[in-house]
XYZ file of C-alpha atoms in Angstrom:
376
model
C -0.043 0.020 -0.001
C 1.304 3.512 -0.887
C 2.533 5.607 1.939
C 0.685 8.851 2.907
C 2.536 11.933 1.639
C 2.733 14.410 4.567
C 3.992 17.961 4.168
C 5.003 19.788 7.330
C 5.112 23.603 7.191
C 6.247 25.192 10.436
C 8.271 28.383 11.133
C 10.104 26.681 13.959
C 12.927 24.823 12.190
C 13.858 22.844 15.280
C 10.279 21.703 15.852
C 9.679 20.653 12.252
C 13.019 18.834 12.128
C 12.182 16.920 15.354
C 8.771 16.010 13.946
C 10.209 14.784 10.718
C 12.820 12.650 12.559
C 10.003 11.124 14.746
C 7.806 10.193 11.816
C 10.623 8.720 9.814
C 11.996 6.746 12.804
C 8.624 5.405 14.010
C 6.302 5.482 10.897
C 8.575 5.215 7.895
C 6.347 2.471 6.373
C 3.314 4.666 6.749
C 4.474 8.204 5.826
C 6.521 9.960 3.194
C 7.577 13.327 4.671
C 8.507 16.713 3.253
C 8.981 19.887 5.412
C 9.245 23.622 4.835
C 10.030 26.569 7.062
C 9.257 29.420 4.549
C 5.967 30.506 3.008
C 7.408 31.027 -0.463
C 9.149 27.576 -0.621
C 5.911 25.846 0.434
C 3.897 27.953 -2.065
C 6.211 26.989 -4.943
C 6.054 23.360 -3.973
C 2.203 23.291 -3.767
C 1.918 24.968 -7.110
C 3.898 22.177 -8.715
C 2.853 19.141 -6.669
C -0.352 20.083 -4.885
C -2.316 16.988 -6.043
C 0.424 14.663 -4.651
C 0.062 16.009 -1.102
C -2.235 13.750 0.970
C -1.880 15.556 4.316
C -0.612 19.154 4.990
C 0.321 20.121 8.557
C 0.236 23.884 8.613
C 1.939 25.548 11.510
C 1.454 29.091 13.120
C 2.593 32.114 11.140
C 2.160 30.825 7.591
C 0.402 33.430 5.419
C -0.797 31.183 2.620
C -4.297 31.918 1.229
C -6.708 29.088 0.974
C -6.290 28.879 -2.793
C -2.643 28.062 -2.222
C -3.311 24.876 -0.477
C -6.882 24.111 -1.595
C -6.810 20.640 -3.259
C -3.812 19.457 -1.319
C -5.635 16.674 0.373
C -6.435 17.007 4.065
C -5.104 20.070 5.940
C -4.457 20.005 9.635
C -3.599 23.247 11.521
C -0.901 23.024 14.245
C -1.576 25.426 17.101
C 1.214 26.751 19.301
C 0.902 28.396 22.702
C -2.331 30.164 21.752
C -5.599 28.588 22.734
C -7.211 26.267 20.207
C -10.059 27.744 18.224
C -13.447 26.676 19.493
C -15.216 24.076 17.405
C -12.217 23.802 15.072
C -11.994 20.095 14.327
C -8.993 20.424 12.038
C -6.724 22.154 14.588
C -4.576 20.314 17.187
C -2.026 21.321 19.678
C 1.421 20.805 18.265
C 3.385 20.361 21.635
C 2.430 16.992 22.847
C 3.490 13.291 22.976
C 4.481 12.096 19.430
C 2.153 9.040 19.555
C -0.766 11.173 20.620
C -0.003 13.866 17.946
C 0.052 11.212 15.238
C -3.193 9.674 16.529
C -5.001 13.098 16.506
C -3.701 13.845 13.049
C -4.851 10.539 11.670
C -8.269 10.827 13.323
C -8.806 14.005 11.259
C -7.425 12.387 8.172
C -9.529 9.264 8.491
C -12.674 11.442 9.067
C -11.998 13.772 6.082
C -10.959 11.058 3.735
C -13.759 8.402 3.268
C -11.420 6.165 1.110
C -8.699 5.947 3.788
C -7.736 2.479 4.709
C -5.277 2.142 7.624
C -2.015 0.649 6.320
C -0.058 -2.052 8.185
C 2.412 -0.424 10.513
C 5.341 -2.831 9.987
C 6.606 -6.094 8.580
C 6.770 -8.233 11.829
C 5.654 -11.813 11.873
C 3.257 -11.490 14.764
C 2.596 -14.485 17.082
C -0.470 -14.483 19.350
C -0.168 -16.451 22.620
C -3.111 -16.832 25.028
C -2.627 -17.629 28.782
C -5.732 -19.570 29.766
C -6.804 -21.727 32.615
C -9.837 -23.662 33.810
C -9.754 -21.889 37.194
C -8.683 -18.646 38.730
C -5.614 -18.176 40.860
C -3.263 -20.258 38.684
C -0.942 -17.297 37.861
C -2.007 -16.469 34.296
C -1.467 -12.719 34.752
C 1.943 -13.280 36.371
C 3.113 -15.420 33.507
C 1.658 -13.103 30.797
C 3.160 -10.024 32.374
C 6.459 -11.724 32.867
C 6.603 -12.936 29.320
C 5.719 -9.349 28.151
C 8.619 -7.874 30.256
C 11.146 -10.473 29.181
C 10.158 -10.168 25.530
C 10.545 -6.392 25.659
C 13.979 -6.773 27.211
C 14.830 -9.077 24.238
C 14.062 -6.129 22.020
C 10.642 -7.460 20.934
C 7.653 -5.364 20.320
C 4.859 -6.599 22.529
C 1.100 -6.073 22.936
C -0.358 -7.182 26.353
C -4.107 -7.722 25.905
C -5.895 -8.181 29.211
C -9.376 -9.596 28.809
C -10.045 -10.538 32.473
C -13.275 -9.461 34.155
C -11.123 -7.861 36.918
C -7.913 -6.786 35.143
C -4.720 -5.799 36.912
C -3.118 -4.145 33.906
C -2.608 -0.812 35.683
C -0.856 -2.575 38.549
C 2.125 -3.286 36.194
C 1.858 -0.877 33.246
C 1.315 2.875 32.937
C 0.543 5.064 29.902
C -1.373 8.041 28.806
C -4.587 7.454 26.814
C -8.141 8.702 27.053
C -9.645 5.551 25.562
C -10.162 2.193 27.180
C -10.847 -1.319 26.152
C -14.545 -0.431 26.459
C -14.091 2.261 23.777
C -12.249 -0.218 21.495
C -15.077 -2.738 21.716
C -17.544 -0.056 20.960
C -15.585 0.930 17.791
C -15.546 -2.642 16.635
C -19.229 -3.074 17.309
C -20.096 0.075 15.446
C -17.910 -0.828 12.454
C -16.572 1.507 9.852
C -13.736 1.782 7.384
C -11.053 2.904 9.775
C -11.292 0.388 12.531
C -7.565 -0.517 12.536
C -6.674 3.208 12.947
C -9.085 3.484 15.891
C -7.676 0.351 17.608
C -4.180 1.573 16.998
C -4.974 4.999 18.334
C -6.445 3.665 21.532
C -3.356 1.875 22.687
C -0.873 3.032 25.431
C 2.838 2.584 25.391
C 4.210 1.699 28.756
C 6.146 4.630 30.333
C 8.939 2.425 31.786
C 9.319 -0.438 29.345
C 10.043 0.313 25.679
C 8.079 -1.811 23.273
C 5.200 -2.852 25.524
C 1.747 -1.641 24.460
C -1.750 -2.189 26.040
C -5.232 -0.869 26.338
C -6.503 0.856 29.462
C -8.817 -1.593 31.339
C -12.502 -1.594 30.490
C -14.814 0.863 32.280
C -16.963 -1.996 33.739
C -16.729 -5.816 33.994
C -20.204 -5.867 32.485
C -18.732 -4.683 29.196
C -17.073 -8.156 28.850
C -20.163 -10.086 29.913
C -22.002 -9.291 26.593
C -21.772 -11.393 23.548
C -18.604 -10.027 22.120
C -17.245 -13.096 20.159
C -17.174 -11.247 16.728
C -15.642 -8.120 18.230
C -12.920 -9.949 20.188
C -11.969 -12.171 17.236
C -11.857 -9.002 15.085
C -9.654 -7.265 17.675
C -6.999 -9.974 17.841
C -6.976 -10.190 14.069
C -6.559 -6.435 13.649
C -3.751 -6.358 16.175
C -2.039 -9.057 14.211
C -2.673 -7.554 10.790
C -1.009 -4.320 11.675
C 2.192 -6.346 11.914
C 3.643 -4.004 14.483
C 4.172 -6.563 17.231
C 6.401 -9.571 17.464
C 4.247 -11.024 20.175
C 0.704 -10.491 21.434
C 0.093 -11.945 24.966
C -3.628 -12.415 25.840
C -4.346 -12.587 29.496
C -7.766 -14.365 29.676
C -10.491 -14.974 32.217
C -11.038 -18.427 33.585
C -14.233 -19.462 31.908
C -15.421 -21.197 28.733
C -17.892 -19.095 26.835
C -18.402 -17.821 23.293
C -16.166 -14.873 23.951
C -13.223 -16.869 25.147
C -13.724 -19.481 22.423
C -13.441 -16.744 19.756
C -10.212 -15.503 21.247
C -8.706 -18.944 21.556
C -9.546 -19.708 17.841
C -7.833 -16.484 16.833
C -4.593 -17.284 18.787
C -1.564 -19.178 17.550
C -0.772 -20.886 20.844
C -2.640 -21.582 24.136
C -0.634 -21.713 27.319
C -2.913 -23.871 29.522
C -1.712 -22.862 33.055
C -2.205 -25.674 35.600
C -1.009 -26.232 39.144
C -0.620 -29.356 41.312
C -3.954 -28.661 43.029
C -6.346 -31.666 42.711
C -9.404 -29.440 42.367
C -7.826 -27.326 39.707
C -6.773 -30.477 37.878
C -10.347 -31.762 38.003
C -11.557 -28.530 36.430
C -8.925 -28.786 33.726
C -10.060 -32.291 32.969
C -13.653 -31.038 32.550
C -12.485 -28.118 30.352
C -10.529 -30.450 28.103
C -13.604 -32.600 27.636
C -15.607 -29.535 26.660
C -12.864 -28.506 24.167
C -12.785 -32.032 22.744
C -16.556 -31.858 22.148
C -16.138 -28.479 20.429
C -13.292 -29.926 18.359
C -15.425 -32.842 17.301
C -18.407 -30.567 16.308
C -16.616 -27.505 14.854
C -13.128 -28.685 13.918
C -11.842 -25.578 15.713
C -8.217 -26.949 16.047
C -8.029 -25.832 19.643
C -6.436 -28.880 21.176
C -3.451 -28.785 18.872
C -2.580 -25.238 20.065
C -2.431 -26.165 23.783
C 0.864 -26.331 25.678
C 0.789 -27.027 29.410
C 2.556 -24.734 31.792
C 2.733 -26.035 35.312
C 2.866 -22.990 37.613
C 3.805 -22.621 41.329
C 5.654 -25.890 41.461
C 6.864 -26.997 44.909
C 8.154 -30.279 43.543
C 7.466 -32.167 40.272
C 3.623 -32.715 40.328
C 2.473 -36.405 40.707
C 0.857 -37.913 37.671
C -2.599 -38.071 39.327
C -2.588 -34.205 39.571
C -2.130 -33.848 35.905
C -4.810 -33.657 33.088
C -5.045 -36.646 30.694
C -2.124 -36.869 28.352
C -0.123 -34.579 30.601
C 2.989 -36.775 30.916
C 6.410 -35.278 31.808
C 7.443 -34.934 28.187
C 4.315 -32.946 27.401
C 5.072 -30.258 29.938
C 6.026 -27.047 28.011
C 7.432 -25.344 30.995
C 7.488 -25.705 34.762
C 7.472 -22.490 36.872
C 8.585 -22.703 40.503
C 6.696 -20.991 43.340
C 8.628 -17.886 44.383
C 7.890 -15.720 47.449
C 7.860 -11.911 47.200
C 7.721 -12.077 43.425
C 5.855 -8.737 42.964
C 8.098 -5.842 43.813
C 7.280 -1.987 43.902
C 8.735 -0.045 41.018
C 8.149 3.486 39.726
C 4.927 3.861 41.653
C 3.692 0.624 40.013
C 4.735 -2.994 40.466
C 7.178 -5.151 38.716
C 8.165 -8.817 38.776
C 11.446 -10.115 40.124
C 12.938 -11.736 36.984
C 16.269 -12.129 38.750
C 15.067 -15.249 40.348
C 14.137 -18.875 39.533
C 10.880 -17.470 38.280
C 12.841 -15.310 35.840
C 14.814 -18.360 34.700
C 11.454 -20.172 33.969
C 10.167 -17.160 32.051
C 13.424 -17.225 30.066
C 12.734 -20.818 29.106
C 9.213 -20.033 28.214
C 10.316 -17.141 25.975
C 13.023 -19.289 24.397
C 10.137 -21.494 23.207
C 8.407 -18.469 21.767
C 11.579 -17.468 19.992
C 11.824 -20.809 18.313
C 8.237 -20.372 17.050
C 8.306 -16.646 16.354
C 6.163 -15.881 13.269
C 2.415 -16.290 13.123
C -0.273 -16.163 10.422
C 0.370 -12.495 9.568
């Protein structure tokens, strides 16, 4: 898909240069960028190549008349220190976080250009891994967060997608964003031609870990109790299709319903988190029977995606505490029980990866590395 041709016109040479550098370093696959600091140079350029300009960012102080830039695609005005004009939908504040600036610009572009289709953001081979369990309290979140942190430290781009009824996302990750998962689900239900852009614009980047992205938690647990199978399947597919992430880790609720089935079907791998607890093993057995029944009726291919992760191991779990077929050689990874695993950090909490838990997460991620690359 052709890149969007962006022309930046701003009197502040340092600002325009910084914006050009940001766009080319973060969005080179999406934008072709040209910049000007003088009216006359921009006017001459538009006179010759006006029709090739998709998006014109016009900073304060430019004295162009409308006829000079009329026909140059979508025009967005960049406001400086002065207050934004009331009810001016095409004006945004120029001094703000780069990601947010781009999202606001593209919101205007998508709204003004009905033919706009959000291009893939990269060329990564995305792999989607779900952390799932038949019961709560097995440590799905700890494993999903630990895998996200370790993958980011490996230099991977990660999306942490928490779909729990009571999420703990903001315990570990922090980022600025007005939207939440509830807004994203609303966008997907409403539909439209710019869904990928809206999903991308709703994400946060963690303030303390480069390369980890997430959605702010939903406004209410009731938002995830509705029938959202189509929306959740579409969400996972859109995140994969942007090809901006090496790995997407899905932290799921412990239930079997149409919503979770849709997510499991959209994932590449399912980390079935189990413990040595006999009651939990009984629930896992029942869950596997349900999945086998679904497999027989729908051919969903779920069982072939499952890898067992034994969490909070004191010793090697006895055979009777394991699900059917859960022999030693079928264990994907064993994770030991560690005390004081969650540690305060930057006003949030982190995980102590300098421990035997961290060694287990390393082994878990080594398996992901061998299988990196999904359907996208």
